[in-house]
Coordinates of C-alpha atoms in Angstrom, one line a residue:
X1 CA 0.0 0.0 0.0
X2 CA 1.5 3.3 -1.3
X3 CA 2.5 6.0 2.2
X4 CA 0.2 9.0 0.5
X5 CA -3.1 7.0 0.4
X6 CA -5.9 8.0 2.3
X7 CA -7.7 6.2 5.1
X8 CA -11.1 6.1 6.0
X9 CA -12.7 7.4 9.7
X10 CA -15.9 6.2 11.2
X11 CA -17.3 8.8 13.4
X12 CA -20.3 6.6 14.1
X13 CA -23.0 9.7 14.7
X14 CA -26.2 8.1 14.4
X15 CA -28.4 10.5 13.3
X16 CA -30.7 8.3 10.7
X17 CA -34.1 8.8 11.5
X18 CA -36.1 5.2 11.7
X19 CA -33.1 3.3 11.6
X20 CA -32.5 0.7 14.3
X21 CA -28.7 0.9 15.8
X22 CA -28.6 -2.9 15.2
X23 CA -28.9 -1.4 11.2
X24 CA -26.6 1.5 12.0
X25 CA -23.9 0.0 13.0
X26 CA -23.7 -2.6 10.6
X27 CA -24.4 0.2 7.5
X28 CA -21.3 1.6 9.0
X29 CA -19.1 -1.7 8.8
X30 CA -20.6 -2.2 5.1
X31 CA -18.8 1.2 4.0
X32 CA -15.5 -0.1 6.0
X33 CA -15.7 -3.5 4.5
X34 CA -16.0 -2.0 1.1
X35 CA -13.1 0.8 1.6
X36 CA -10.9 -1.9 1.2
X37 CA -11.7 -3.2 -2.0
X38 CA -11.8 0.8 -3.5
X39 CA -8.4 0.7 -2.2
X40 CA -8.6 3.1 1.2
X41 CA -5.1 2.2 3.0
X42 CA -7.0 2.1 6.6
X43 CA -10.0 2.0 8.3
X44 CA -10.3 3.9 12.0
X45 CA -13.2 3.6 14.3
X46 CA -13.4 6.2 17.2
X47 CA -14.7 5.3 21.0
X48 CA -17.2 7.2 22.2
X49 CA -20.1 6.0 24.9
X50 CA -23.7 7.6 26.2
X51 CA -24.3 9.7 23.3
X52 CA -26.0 7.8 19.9
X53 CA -26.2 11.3 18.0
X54 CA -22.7 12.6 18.1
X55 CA -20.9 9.4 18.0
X56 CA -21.3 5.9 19.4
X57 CA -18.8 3.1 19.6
X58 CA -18.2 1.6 23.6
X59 CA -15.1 -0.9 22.2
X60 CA -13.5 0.0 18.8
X61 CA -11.5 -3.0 19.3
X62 CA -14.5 -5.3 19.2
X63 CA -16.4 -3.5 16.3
X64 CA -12.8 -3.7 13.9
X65 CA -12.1 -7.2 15.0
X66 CA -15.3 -7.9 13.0
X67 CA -13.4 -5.9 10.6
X68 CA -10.5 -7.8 10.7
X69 CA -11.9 -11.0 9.7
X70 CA -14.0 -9.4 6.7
X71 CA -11.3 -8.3 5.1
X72 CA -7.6 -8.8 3.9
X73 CA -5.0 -6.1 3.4
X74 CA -6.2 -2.7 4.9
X75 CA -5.0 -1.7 8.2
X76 CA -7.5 -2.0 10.8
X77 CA -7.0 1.8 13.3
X78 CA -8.4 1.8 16.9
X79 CA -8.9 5.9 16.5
X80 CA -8.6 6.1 19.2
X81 CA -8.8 4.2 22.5
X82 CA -9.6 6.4 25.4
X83 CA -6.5 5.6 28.2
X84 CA -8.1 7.2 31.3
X85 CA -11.4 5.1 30.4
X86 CA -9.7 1.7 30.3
X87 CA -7.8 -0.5 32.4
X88 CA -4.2 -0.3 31.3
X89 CA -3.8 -4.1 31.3
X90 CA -6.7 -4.4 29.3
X91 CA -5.7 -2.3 26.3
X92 CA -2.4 -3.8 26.0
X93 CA -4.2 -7.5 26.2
X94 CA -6.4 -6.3 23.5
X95 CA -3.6 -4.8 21.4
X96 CA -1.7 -7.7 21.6
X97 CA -4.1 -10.1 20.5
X98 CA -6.2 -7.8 17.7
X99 CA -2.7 -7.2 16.1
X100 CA -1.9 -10.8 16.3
X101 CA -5.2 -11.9 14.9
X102 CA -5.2 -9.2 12.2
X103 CA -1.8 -10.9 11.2
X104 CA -0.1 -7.5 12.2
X105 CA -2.5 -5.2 10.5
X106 CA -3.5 -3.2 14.0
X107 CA -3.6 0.6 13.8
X108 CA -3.4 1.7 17.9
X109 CA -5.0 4.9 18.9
X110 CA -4.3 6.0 22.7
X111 CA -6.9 9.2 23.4
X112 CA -7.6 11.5 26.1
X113 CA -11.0 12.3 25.7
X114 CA -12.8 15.9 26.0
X115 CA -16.5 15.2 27.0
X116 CA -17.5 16.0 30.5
X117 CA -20.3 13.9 30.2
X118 CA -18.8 11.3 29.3
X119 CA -16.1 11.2 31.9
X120 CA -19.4 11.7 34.1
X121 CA -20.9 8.7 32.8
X122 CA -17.8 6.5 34.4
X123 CA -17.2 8.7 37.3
X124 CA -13.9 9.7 36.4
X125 CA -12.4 13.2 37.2
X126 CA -12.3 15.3 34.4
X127 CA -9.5 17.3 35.8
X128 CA -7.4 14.0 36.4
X129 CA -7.4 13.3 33.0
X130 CA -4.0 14.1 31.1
X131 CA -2.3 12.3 34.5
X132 CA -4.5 9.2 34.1
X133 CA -3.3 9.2 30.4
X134 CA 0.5 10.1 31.4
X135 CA 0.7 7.2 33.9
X136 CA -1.1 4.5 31.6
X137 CA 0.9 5.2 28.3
X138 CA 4.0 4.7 30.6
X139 CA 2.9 1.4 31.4
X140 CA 1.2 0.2 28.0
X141 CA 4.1 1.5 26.3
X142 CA 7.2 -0.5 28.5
X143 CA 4.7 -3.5 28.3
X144 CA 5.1 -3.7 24.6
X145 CA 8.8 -3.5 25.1
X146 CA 8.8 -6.6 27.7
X147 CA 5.8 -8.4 27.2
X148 CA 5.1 -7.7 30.9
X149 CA 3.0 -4.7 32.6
X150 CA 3.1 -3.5 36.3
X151 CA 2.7 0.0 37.9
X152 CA 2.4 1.6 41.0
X153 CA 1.0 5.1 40.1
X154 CA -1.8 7.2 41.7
X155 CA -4.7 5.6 39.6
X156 CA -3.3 2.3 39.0
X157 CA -1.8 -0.1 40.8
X158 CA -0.6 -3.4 38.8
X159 CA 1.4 -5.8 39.4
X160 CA 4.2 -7.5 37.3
X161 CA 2.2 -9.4 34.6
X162 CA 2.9 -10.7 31.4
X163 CA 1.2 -10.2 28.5
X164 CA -0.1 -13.6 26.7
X165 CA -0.5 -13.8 23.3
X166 CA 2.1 -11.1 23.0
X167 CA 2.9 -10.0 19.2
X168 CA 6.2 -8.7 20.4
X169 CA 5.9 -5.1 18.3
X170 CA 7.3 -2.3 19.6
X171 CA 5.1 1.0 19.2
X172 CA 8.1 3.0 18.6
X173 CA 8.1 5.0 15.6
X174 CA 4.2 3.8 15.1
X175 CA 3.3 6.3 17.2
X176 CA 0.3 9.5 17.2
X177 CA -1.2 11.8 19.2
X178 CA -4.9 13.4 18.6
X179 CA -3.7 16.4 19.0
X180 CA -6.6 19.1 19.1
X181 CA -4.8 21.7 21.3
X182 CA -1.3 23.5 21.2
X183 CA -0.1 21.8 24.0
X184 CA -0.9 18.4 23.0
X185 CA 0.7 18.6 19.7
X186 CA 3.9 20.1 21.7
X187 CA 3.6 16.6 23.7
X188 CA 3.3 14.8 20.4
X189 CA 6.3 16.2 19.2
X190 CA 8.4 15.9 22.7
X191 CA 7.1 12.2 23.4
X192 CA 8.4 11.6 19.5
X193 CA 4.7 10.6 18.2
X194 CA 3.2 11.2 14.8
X195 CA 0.5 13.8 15.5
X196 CA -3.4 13.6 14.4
X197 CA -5.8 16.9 14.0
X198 CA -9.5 17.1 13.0
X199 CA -10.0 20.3 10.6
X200 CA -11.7 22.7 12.3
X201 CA -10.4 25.8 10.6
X202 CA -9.2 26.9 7.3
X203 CA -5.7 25.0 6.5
X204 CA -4.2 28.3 6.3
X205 CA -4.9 29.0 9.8
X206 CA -3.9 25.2 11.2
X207 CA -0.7 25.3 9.4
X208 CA 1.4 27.3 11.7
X209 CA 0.5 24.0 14.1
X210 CA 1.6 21.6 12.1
X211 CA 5.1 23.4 11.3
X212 CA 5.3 23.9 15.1
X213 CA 4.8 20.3 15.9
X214 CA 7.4 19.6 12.8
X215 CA 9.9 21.7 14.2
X216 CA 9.8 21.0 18.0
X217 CA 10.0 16.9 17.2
X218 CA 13.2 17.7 15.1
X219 CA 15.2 20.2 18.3
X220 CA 13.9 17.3 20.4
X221 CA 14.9 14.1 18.5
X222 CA 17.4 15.2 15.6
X223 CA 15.4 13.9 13.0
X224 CA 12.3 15.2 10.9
X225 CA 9.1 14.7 12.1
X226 CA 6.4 12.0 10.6
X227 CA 3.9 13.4 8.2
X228 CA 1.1 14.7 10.2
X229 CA -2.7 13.1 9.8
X230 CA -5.2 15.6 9.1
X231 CA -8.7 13.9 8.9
X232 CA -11.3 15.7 6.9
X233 CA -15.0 15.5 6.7
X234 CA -15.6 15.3 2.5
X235 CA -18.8 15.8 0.2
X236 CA -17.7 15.4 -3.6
X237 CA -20.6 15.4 -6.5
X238 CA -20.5 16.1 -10.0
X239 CA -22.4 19.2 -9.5
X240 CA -20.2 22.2 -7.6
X241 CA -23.5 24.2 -6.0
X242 CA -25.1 19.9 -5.3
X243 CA -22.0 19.2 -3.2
X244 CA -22.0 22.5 -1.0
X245 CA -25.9 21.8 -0.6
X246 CA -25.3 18.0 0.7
X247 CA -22.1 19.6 2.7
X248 CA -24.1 22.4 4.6
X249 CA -26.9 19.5 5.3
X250 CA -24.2 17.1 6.7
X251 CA -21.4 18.5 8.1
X252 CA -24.1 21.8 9.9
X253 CA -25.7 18.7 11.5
X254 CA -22.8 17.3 12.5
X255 CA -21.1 20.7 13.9
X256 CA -24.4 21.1 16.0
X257 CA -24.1 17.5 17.6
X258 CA -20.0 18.2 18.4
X259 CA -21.3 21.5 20.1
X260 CA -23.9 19.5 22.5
X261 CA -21.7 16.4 23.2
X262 CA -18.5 18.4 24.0
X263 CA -20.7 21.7 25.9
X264 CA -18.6 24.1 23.6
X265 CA -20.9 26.7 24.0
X266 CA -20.0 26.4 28.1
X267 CA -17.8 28.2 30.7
X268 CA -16.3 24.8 32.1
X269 CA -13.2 24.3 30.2
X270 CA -10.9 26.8 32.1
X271 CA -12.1 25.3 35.5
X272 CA -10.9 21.9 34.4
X273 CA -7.1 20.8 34.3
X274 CA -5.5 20.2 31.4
X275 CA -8.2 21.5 29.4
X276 CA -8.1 25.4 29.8
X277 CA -7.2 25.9 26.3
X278 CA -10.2 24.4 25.2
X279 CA -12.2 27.6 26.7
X280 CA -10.7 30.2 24.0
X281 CA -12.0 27.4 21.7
X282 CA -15.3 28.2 23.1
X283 CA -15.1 31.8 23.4
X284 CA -14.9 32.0 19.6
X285 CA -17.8 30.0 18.9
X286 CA -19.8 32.1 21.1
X287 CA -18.7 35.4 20.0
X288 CA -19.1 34.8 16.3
X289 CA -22.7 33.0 16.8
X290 CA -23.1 29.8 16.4
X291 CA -24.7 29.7 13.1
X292 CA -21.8 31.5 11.6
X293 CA -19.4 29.4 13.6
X294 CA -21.1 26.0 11.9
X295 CA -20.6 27.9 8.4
X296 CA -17.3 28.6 9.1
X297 CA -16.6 24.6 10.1
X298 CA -18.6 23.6 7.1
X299 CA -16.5 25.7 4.7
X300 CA -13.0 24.5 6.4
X301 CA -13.8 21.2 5.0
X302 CA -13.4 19.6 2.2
X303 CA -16.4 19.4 -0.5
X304 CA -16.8 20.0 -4.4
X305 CA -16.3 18.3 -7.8
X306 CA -13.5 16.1 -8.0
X307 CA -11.4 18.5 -9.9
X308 CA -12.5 21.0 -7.2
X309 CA -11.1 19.2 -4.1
X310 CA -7.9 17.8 -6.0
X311 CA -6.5 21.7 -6.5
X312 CA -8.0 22.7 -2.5
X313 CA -5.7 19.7 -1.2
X314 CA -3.2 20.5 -3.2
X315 CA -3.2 24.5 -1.8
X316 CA -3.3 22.9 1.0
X317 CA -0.5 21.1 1.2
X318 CA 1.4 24.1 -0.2
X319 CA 1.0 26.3 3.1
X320 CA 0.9 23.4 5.6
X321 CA 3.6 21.0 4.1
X322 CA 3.5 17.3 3.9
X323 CA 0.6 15.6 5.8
X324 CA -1.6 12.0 5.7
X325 CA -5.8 12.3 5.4
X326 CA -8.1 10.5 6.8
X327 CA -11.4 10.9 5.2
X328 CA -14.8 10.9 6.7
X329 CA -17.7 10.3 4.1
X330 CA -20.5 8.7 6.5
X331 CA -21.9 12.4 8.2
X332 CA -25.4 13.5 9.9
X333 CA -27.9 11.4 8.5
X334 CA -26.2 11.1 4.9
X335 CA -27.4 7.8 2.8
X336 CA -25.9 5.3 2.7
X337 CA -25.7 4.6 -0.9
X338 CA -24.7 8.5 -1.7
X339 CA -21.4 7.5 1.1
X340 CA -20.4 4.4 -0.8
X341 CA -21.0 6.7 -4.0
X342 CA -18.8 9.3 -2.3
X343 CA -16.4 6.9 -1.1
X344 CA -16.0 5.5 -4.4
X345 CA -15.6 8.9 -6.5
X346 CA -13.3 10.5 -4.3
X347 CA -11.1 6.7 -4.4
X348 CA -11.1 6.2 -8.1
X349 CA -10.7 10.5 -8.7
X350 CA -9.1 12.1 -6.0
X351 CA -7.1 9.5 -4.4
X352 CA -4.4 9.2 -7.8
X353 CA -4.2 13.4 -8.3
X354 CA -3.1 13.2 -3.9
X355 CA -0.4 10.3 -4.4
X356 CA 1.1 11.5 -7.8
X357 CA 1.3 15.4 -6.4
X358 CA 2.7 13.9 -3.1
X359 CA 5.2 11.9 -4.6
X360 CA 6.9 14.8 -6.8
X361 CA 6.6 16.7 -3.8
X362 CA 7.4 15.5 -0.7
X363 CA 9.4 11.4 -2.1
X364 CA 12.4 12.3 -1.5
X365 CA 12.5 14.1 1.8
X366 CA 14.0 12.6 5.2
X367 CA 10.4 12.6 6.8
X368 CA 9.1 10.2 4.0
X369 CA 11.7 7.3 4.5
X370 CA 11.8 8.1 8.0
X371 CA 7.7 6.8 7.7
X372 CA 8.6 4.2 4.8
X373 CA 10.8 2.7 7.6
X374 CA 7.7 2.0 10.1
X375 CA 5.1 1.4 7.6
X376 CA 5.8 -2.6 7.6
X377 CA 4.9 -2.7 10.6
X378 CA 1.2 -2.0 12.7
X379 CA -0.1 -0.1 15.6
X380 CA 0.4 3.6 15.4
X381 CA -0.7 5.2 18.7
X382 CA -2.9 8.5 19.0
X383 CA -3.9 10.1 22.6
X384 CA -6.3 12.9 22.8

């Protein structure tokens, strides 16, 4: 699988009216089982609990293990698991034996998380957070190097252990942070983890970000920094003024949901540890208006003809240098037969123009063999 193709994210916001989430959910693993055969080089499921609407999905790793067995060559990307949610012990158990039974396609996410009502839901301490994720990437990560976990931090306490079936892959250099905030993508970059960003604003204004996470990895490690992933919600059609139509429709509803399920409209964030930068986020939304602010979100995206999209990606990567996309096709209440039809347009005429304009770009620098080095190998690891 050529470095510059796409992959493919499952938000999993159930917003179809009528449909049972028996039906949901297995729509959803229709589109993933068919991204393979249109040639998607991953597929990444999020975790997200208590909330059907903005995005529901309690264990990633059982959902792609279903995955796994339906299909043959694409990666399989746990995008991400939640670490202050989940019992050290039992992630590394699960990456171990999903990677193994995958036959060493496994994609790792480690996230942080951002919902207060989520972190409600399992009686966790918001502001504890970043710690919780500190102390159980420590462990998860030595375990991978020994094949045995133990710890003896503030929230857990574990004793020696070994890990059975253990693949014996190390997540070095396989490594990448959801990195929403300026903070976490200077932690990325420090810890020496390939960074992950969501677009939520117009490339030329997340670029500075990217080059900053770019050039703290390389004063902290000596070497250039792995391309970063940049996942992007897409509406392509034939028809330019058809595609911004089906965007507003999608993405709007799906800006609205994010809003509720993450209280960005609130005061809370500069109350809670570790999460104060989240409240200038807010601030914005709420001085510009929220309908403005879901205009602006829809228009940061990606949508338009084929030939349309092809020459915005490739301004974008002009201002914000090399990065990977992940694709999200399956938005608000969108059919499923205009996704696959999405899916399949955007694989057969988008996906080409990205790798041949990557290629003559960005082949020959140190950060592309640097990632053509890892790529035999599975689990890459994001945290929120």
């Amino acid at each position: 699988m050529n470095d510059y193709v796409p992959s493919l994210l499952l938000v999993m916001g159930h917003m179809h009216e009528g449909m049972s989430d028996h039906d949901f959910m297995h729509a959803e693993m229709d589109m993933a089982i068919k991204a393979e055969g249109m040639g998607y080089s991953a597929v990444w499921c999020v975790e997200h609990h208590f909330d059907r609407v903005y995005s529901m999905c309690p264990d990633n790793f059982v959902y792609l293990t279903y995955l796994a067995a339906k299909t043959e060559r694409i990666k399989i990307g746990i995008g991400a698991c939640i670490l202050p949610w989940n019992d050290p012990l039992r992630v590394i158990e699960k990456v171990n034996l999903l990677d193994i039974m995958s036959k060493g396609r496994l994609l790792l996410g480690l996230g942080r998380g951002l919902s207060r009502m989520e972190y409600g839901g399992f009686g966790i301490d918001m502001s504890e957070a970043r710690d919780r994720w500190s102390e159980s990437y420590a462990m998860i990560s030595a375990a991978q190097k020994t094949g045995f976990i133990e710890g003896n931090g503030a929230f857990w306490k574990q004793p020696r252990t070994e890990i059975a079936p253990f693949s014996g892959i190390p997540l070095e250099g396989r490594t990448t942070e959801i990195a929403m905030s300026s903070e976490s993508q200077i932690l990325a970059a420090k810890l020496g983890l390939k960074m992950a960003t969501f677009v939520v604003s117009p490339m030329d204004v997340m670029a500075p970000q990217l080059h900053k996470y770019r050039e703290v990895f390389e004063e902290t490690h000596g070497t250039p920094a792995p391309p970063p992933m940049v996942c992007d919600m897409i509406t392509i059609h034939e028809d330019e003024e058809e595609a911004l139509r089906l965007h507003r429709e999608a993405v709007g509803a799906y800006f609205f949901s994010l809003i509720k399920h993450y209280e960005l409209a609130g005061n809370h964030f500069k109350d809670i540890k570790g999460y104060e930068s989240y409240d200038a986020m807010a601030g914005m939304f709420k001085a510009a208006g929220m309908d403005r602010a879901a205009e602006a979100y829809v228009q940061s995206n990606l949508y338009g003809t084929p030939k349309t999209i092809v020459e915005k990606i490739r301004a974008n990567l002009e201002v914000a240098g090399d990065y990977d996309m992940s694709t999200i096709f399956s938005i608000g209440a969108r059919p499923y037969p205009q996704v696959e039809s999405m899916m399949r347009m955007f694989a057969e005429r988008v996906t080409p123009e990205i790798v041949k304009m990557r290629t003559k770009r960005f082949a020959s620098t140190p950060q592309r063999s640097m990632r053509g080095a890892n790529a035999g190998s599975s689990m890459p690891v994001t945290a929120a």
